[in-house]
Amino acid sequence: MSVLGLERLEVRHGQLQAVRGISLAVAEGETLALVGANGAGKTTLLRAIAGAHRPAAGRILLDGADVTALPAYRRVAQGIALVPEGRRLFAGMTVEENLLVARANGRPGPWTIERVLATFPMLRARFKAKAGSLSGGEQQATAIGRALVTNPRVLLLDEVSLGLAPIAVERVYECLRALIGAGATIVLVEQDLGRALRVATRVACMLEGRVVLEGAAAAMTREQVSAAYFGLARGEEPQPA
Ligand code: ATP
């Protein structure tokens, strides 16, 4: 059975239909990369899965159980954790406090605060520092750690490399590869197609609220994904803007 299932999910922002009838299944240990142009609906989809945005129609299943009507904090307790775009840490609280608050709302399991520090060693020296004083990379590590201490069944990551220096992106991705190697189930939004294809087991390309291409990352070429990304039929070349 899939860990995460989406059935004909529709999500609106007022009159605007941002997600249009998406059905997807994510199996245990799989890393699904969601790619697509700005405004394709990726963030809206992740937020709907996490319970931050109520879908207009369709169902969200976690281990086969319908969680569509559950509020976000109860989804965390059931095993859905989101690392949101822009990280959204409690800036006035320390790294430790951010992790403690999350842990209190999560599930018991192998991810402890000590394990987060072992995974992101750069956080040890910053443990008692206010989150707002951290570098972008340190904040991103804290945001991922905050999700991990809830011991999620499925980890949702929204553009974790956004706004980070290249070296910090490399560090964050090194840690993600370790998580993936350890069997985590992940859905990630990534703007960098090459990176998405390298890290994911499966890729779903969104265009205007729909999944227009989906399949095993190993079987997909960058050209195929970019054509879907721009809404081109097979064989057409993207035109310069
Ligand atoms: P990006 O890469 O820019 O984050 P995305 O693929 O994540 O894009 P979304 O942010 O989910 O796309 O946006 C999907 C659509 O919903 C866009 O047309 C966007 O303008 C619209 N939208 C997103 N958030 C809101 C909001 N809070 N209110 C109204 N419309 C919104």
Coordinates of C-alpha atoms and ligand atoms in Angstrom, one line a residue:
M1 CA 0.0 0.0 0.0
S2 CA 1.1 3.5 -0.6
V3 CA 2.2 5.7 2.3
L4 CA 0.6 8.7 0.7
G5 CA -2.3 8.7 -1.8
L6 CA -3.9 11.6 -3.5
E7 CA -7.3 11.0 -5.2
R8 CA -8.6 13.6 -7.7
L9 CA -7.4 16.4 -5.5
E10 CA -8.7 19.9 -6.3
V11 CA -7.4 23.0 -4.4
R12 CA -8.6 26.5 -5.0
H13 CA -7.5 30.0 -4.0
G14 CA -10.8 31.7 -4.3
Q15 CA -11.9 31.5 -7.9
L16 CA -8.5 30.3 -9.0
Q17 CA -8.1 26.5 -9.3
A18 CA -4.5 25.9 -8.4
V19 CA -4.6 22.1 -8.3
R20 CA -6.9 20.4 -10.8
G21 CA -7.8 16.8 -10.1
I22 CA -4.4 15.4 -9.1
S23 CA -4.1 11.7 -8.3
L24 CA -0.7 10.3 -7.1
A25 CA 0.6 7.5 -5.0
V26 CA 3.9 7.6 -3.1
A27 CA 5.3 4.2 -1.9
E28 CA 7.3 3.6 1.2
G29 CA 11.0 4.7 0.6
E30 CA 10.2 6.6 -2.6
T31 CA 11.4 10.1 -3.3
L32 CA 8.9 11.9 -5.6
A33 CA 10.1 15.2 -7.0
L34 CA 7.4 17.7 -8.0
V35 CA 8.7 20.0 -10.7
G36 CA 7.0 22.7 -12.8
A37 CA 7.1 26.3 -13.7
N38 CA 6.3 29.1 -11.2
G39 CA 2.6 29.0 -10.4
A40 CA 2.1 25.4 -11.6
G41 CA 0.6 24.6 -8.2
K42 CA 3.4 22.7 -6.4
T43 CA 3.4 24.7 -3.2
T44 CA -0.4 24.6 -3.0
L45 CA -0.3 20.9 -3.5
L46 CA 2.2 20.4 -0.6
R47 CA 0.3 22.7 1.6
A48 CA -2.9 20.8 1.0
I49 CA -1.2 17.5 1.8
A50 CA 0.1 19.0 5.1
G51 CA -3.3 20.4 6.0
A52 CA -2.4 24.1 5.7
H53 CA -5.0 24.5 2.9
R54 CA -8.3 22.7 2.7
P55 CA -8.9 21.0 -0.7
A56 CA -12.2 21.8 -2.5
A57 CA -12.6 18.2 -3.6
G58 CA -10.8 14.8 -3.6
R59 CA -9.1 12.8 -0.8
I60 CA -5.7 12.6 0.9
L61 CA -4.8 9.2 2.3
L62 CA -2.0 8.4 4.7
D63 CA -1.3 4.6 4.9
G64 CA -4.8 4.1 3.4
A65 CA -6.6 6.3 6.0
D66 CA -8.4 9.4 4.9
V67 CA -6.8 12.4 6.5
T68 CA -8.5 15.0 4.2
A69 CA -10.6 16.5 7.0
L70 CA -7.8 16.5 9.7
P71 CA -6.3 19.8 10.8
A72 CA -2.6 20.3 10.2
Y73 CA -1.4 19.5 13.8
R74 CA -3.2 16.2 13.7
R75 CA -1.6 15.3 10.4
V76 CA 1.8 15.9 12.0
A77 CA 0.8 13.5 14.8
Q78 CA -0.2 11.0 12.1
G79 CA 3.1 11.4 10.2
I80 CA 2.9 14.1 7.7
A81 CA 5.6 16.8 8.1
L82 CA 6.1 19.9 5.8
V83 CA 9.3 21.9 5.5
P84 CA 7.6 25.0 4.1
E85 CA 8.9 27.4 1.5
G86 CA 10.8 30.1 3.3
R87 CA 11.4 27.8 6.3
R88 CA 9.0 29.6 8.7
L89 CA 10.9 29.0 11.9
F90 CA 10.1 30.7 15.2
A91 CA 12.7 33.4 14.7
G92 CA 12.7 34.5 18.4
M93 CA 13.2 31.0 19.7
T94 CA 16.4 29.1 19.8
V95 CA 17.2 26.1 17.5
E96 CA 16.6 23.8 20.5
E97 CA 13.3 25.4 21.3
N98 CA 12.1 25.1 17.7
L99 CA 13.0 21.4 17.8
L100 CA 11.3 20.9 21.2
V101 CA 8.0 22.4 20.1
A102 CA 8.0 20.2 17.0
R103 CA 8.9 17.1 18.9
A104 CA 6.0 17.7 21.3
N105 CA 3.6 17.6 18.4
G106 CA 5.0 14.6 16.6
R107 CA 5.1 10.9 16.8
P108 CA 7.6 8.8 18.8
G109 CA 10.3 7.2 16.7
P110 CA 13.9 7.0 15.8
W111 CA 14.4 10.7 15.2
T112 CA 15.6 12.5 18.3
I113 CA 17.1 15.9 18.8
E114 CA 20.5 14.2 19.2
R115 CA 20.0 12.4 15.8
V116 CA 19.1 15.7 14.1
L117 CA 22.4 17.2 15.5
A118 CA 24.3 14.2 14.3
T119 CA 22.7 14.7 10.8
F120 CA 23.3 18.4 10.7
P121 CA 26.5 18.9 12.7
M122 CA 26.6 22.6 11.9
L123 CA 23.6 23.1 14.3
R124 CA 25.6 21.9 17.4
A125 CA 27.4 25.2 17.8
R126 CA 24.2 27.1 17.1
F127 CA 21.9 25.0 19.3
K128 CA 21.2 27.8 21.9
A129 CA 21.2 30.6 19.2
K130 CA 18.0 32.3 18.1
A131 CA 16.7 30.9 14.8
G132 CA 16.5 34.4 13.4
S133 CA 20.3 34.9 13.8
L134 CA 21.2 31.8 11.8
S135 CA 22.6 31.7 8.2
G136 CA 20.2 30.5 5.5
G137 CA 21.8 27.1 5.4
E138 CA 21.6 26.7 9.2
Q139 CA 17.9 27.8 9.1
Q140 CA 17.1 25.3 6.4
A141 CA 18.8 22.5 8.4
T142 CA 16.8 23.6 11.5
A143 CA 13.6 23.5 9.4
I144 CA 14.3 20.0 8.1
G145 CA 15.3 18.9 11.7
R146 CA 12.1 20.3 13.0
A147 CA 10.2 18.1 10.5
L148 CA 12.3 15.1 11.2
V149 CA 11.8 15.1 15.0
T150 CA 8.1 14.6 14.4
N151 CA 9.1 11.2 12.9
P152 CA 7.1 11.6 9.8
R153 CA 5.9 8.7 7.6
V154 CA 6.2 11.2 4.7
L155 CA 8.4 14.3 4.6
L156 CA 7.3 17.1 2.3
L157 CA 10.0 19.6 1.3
D158 CA 9.3 22.8 -0.5
E159 CA 12.2 24.3 -2.4
V160 CA 14.8 23.6 0.3
S161 CA 17.6 25.2 -1.9
L162 CA 15.8 28.5 -2.4
G163 CA 17.9 31.5 -1.3
L164 CA 20.8 29.4 -0.1
A165 CA 24.5 29.8 -1.1
P166 CA 25.7 26.9 -3.4
I167 CA 27.8 25.4 -0.6
A168 CA 24.8 25.4 1.7
V169 CA 22.6 23.8 -1.0
E170 CA 25.2 21.0 -1.3
R171 CA 25.2 20.4 2.4
V172 CA 21.4 20.3 2.6
Y173 CA 21.3 17.8 -0.3
E174 CA 24.0 15.7 1.2
C175 CA 21.8 15.3 4.2
L176 CA 18.8 14.6 2.0
R177 CA 20.7 11.9 0.2
A178 CA 21.5 10.3 3.5
L179 CA 17.8 10.4 4.5
I180 CA 16.8 8.9 1.2
G181 CA 19.5 6.2 1.6
A182 CA 18.0 5.4 5.1
G183 CA 14.6 4.7 3.5
A184 CA 12.7 8.0 4.1
T185 CA 9.6 8.6 2.1
I186 CA 9.8 12.1 0.6
V187 CA 7.9 14.5 -1.7
L188 CA 10.0 17.4 -2.7
V189 CA 9.5 20.5 -4.8
E190 CA 12.7 21.4 -6.7
Q191 CA 13.2 24.1 -9.3
D192 CA 16.5 22.6 -10.5
L193 CA 15.5 19.9 -12.9
G194 CA 18.9 18.3 -13.0
R195 CA 19.0 18.1 -9.2
A196 CA 15.4 16.7 -9.1
L197 CA 16.3 13.9 -11.6
R198 CA 19.4 13.0 -9.6
V199 CA 17.9 12.8 -6.2
A200 CA 14.4 11.4 -6.9
T201 CA 13.2 7.9 -7.6
R202 CA 10.1 9.4 -9.4
V203 CA 9.3 12.7 -11.0
A204 CA 5.9 14.4 -11.5
C205 CA 5.8 17.5 -13.7
M206 CA 3.0 19.9 -13.0
L207 CA 1.6 22.4 -15.5
E208 CA -1.3 24.7 -14.6
G209 CA -2.5 22.6 -11.7
R210 CA -2.3 19.2 -13.4
V211 CA 0.3 16.4 -13.5
V212 CA 1.4 16.3 -17.2
L213 CA 4.3 13.9 -17.0
E214 CA 5.0 11.3 -14.3
G215 CA 7.4 8.4 -14.2
A216 CA 10.6 6.8 -12.8
A217 CA 13.4 9.4 -12.7
A218 CA 15.9 7.0 -14.2
A219 CA 13.7 6.6 -17.3
M220 CA 13.2 10.3 -17.9
T221 CA 15.4 12.7 -19.8
R222 CA 15.9 16.3 -18.9
E223 CA 14.5 17.1 -22.4
Q224 CA 11.3 15.2 -21.7
V225 CA 10.8 16.9 -18.4
S226 CA 11.5 20.4 -19.8
A227 CA 9.1 19.9 -22.7
A228 CA 6.4 18.9 -20.2
Y229 CA 7.4 21.8 -18.0
F230 CA 6.8 24.3 -20.8
G231 CA 3.6 22.5 -22.0
L232 CA 5.2 21.4 -25.3
A233 CA 4.2 18.4 -27.2
R234 CA 6.8 15.7 -27.6
G235 CA 9.5 16.7 -30.0
E236 CA 8.9 20.5 -29.8
E237 CA 11.8 22.6 -28.6
P238 CA 11.4 25.2 -25.9
Q239 CA 11.5 28.7 -27.5
P240 CA 13.6 31.3 -25.8
A241 CA 11.5 33.9 -24.0
Ligands
ATP1 P1 6.3 28.7 -7.2 O1 7.4 27.9 -7.8 O2 6.2 30.1 -7.7 O3 6.2 28.6 -5.7 P2 4.1 26.8 -7.4 O4 4.2 25.8 -8.5 O5 4.5 26.4 -6.1 O6 4.9 28.1 -7.9 P3 1.7 27.8 -6.3 O7 2.5 28.8 -5.4 O8 1.1 26.7 -5.7 O9 2.6 27.4 -7.5 O10 0.6 28.7 -7.0 C1 -0.4 28.1 -7.9 C2 -1.3 29.2 -8.3 O11 -2.1 29.6 -7.2 C3 -0.7 30.4 -8.9 O12 -1.5 30.9 -10.0 C4 -0.6 31.4 -7.8 O13 -0.7 32.7 -8.3 C5 -1.9 31.0 -7.0 N1 -1.8 31.3 -5.6 C6 -0.9 30.8 -4.8 N2 -1.1 31.2 -3.5 C7 -2.2 32.0 -3.5 C8 -2.9 32.7 -2.5 N3 -2.5 32.7 -1.3 N4 -3.9 33.5 -3.0 C9 -4.3 33.5 -4.3 N5 -3.7 32.8 -5.2 C10 -2.6 32.1 -4.9

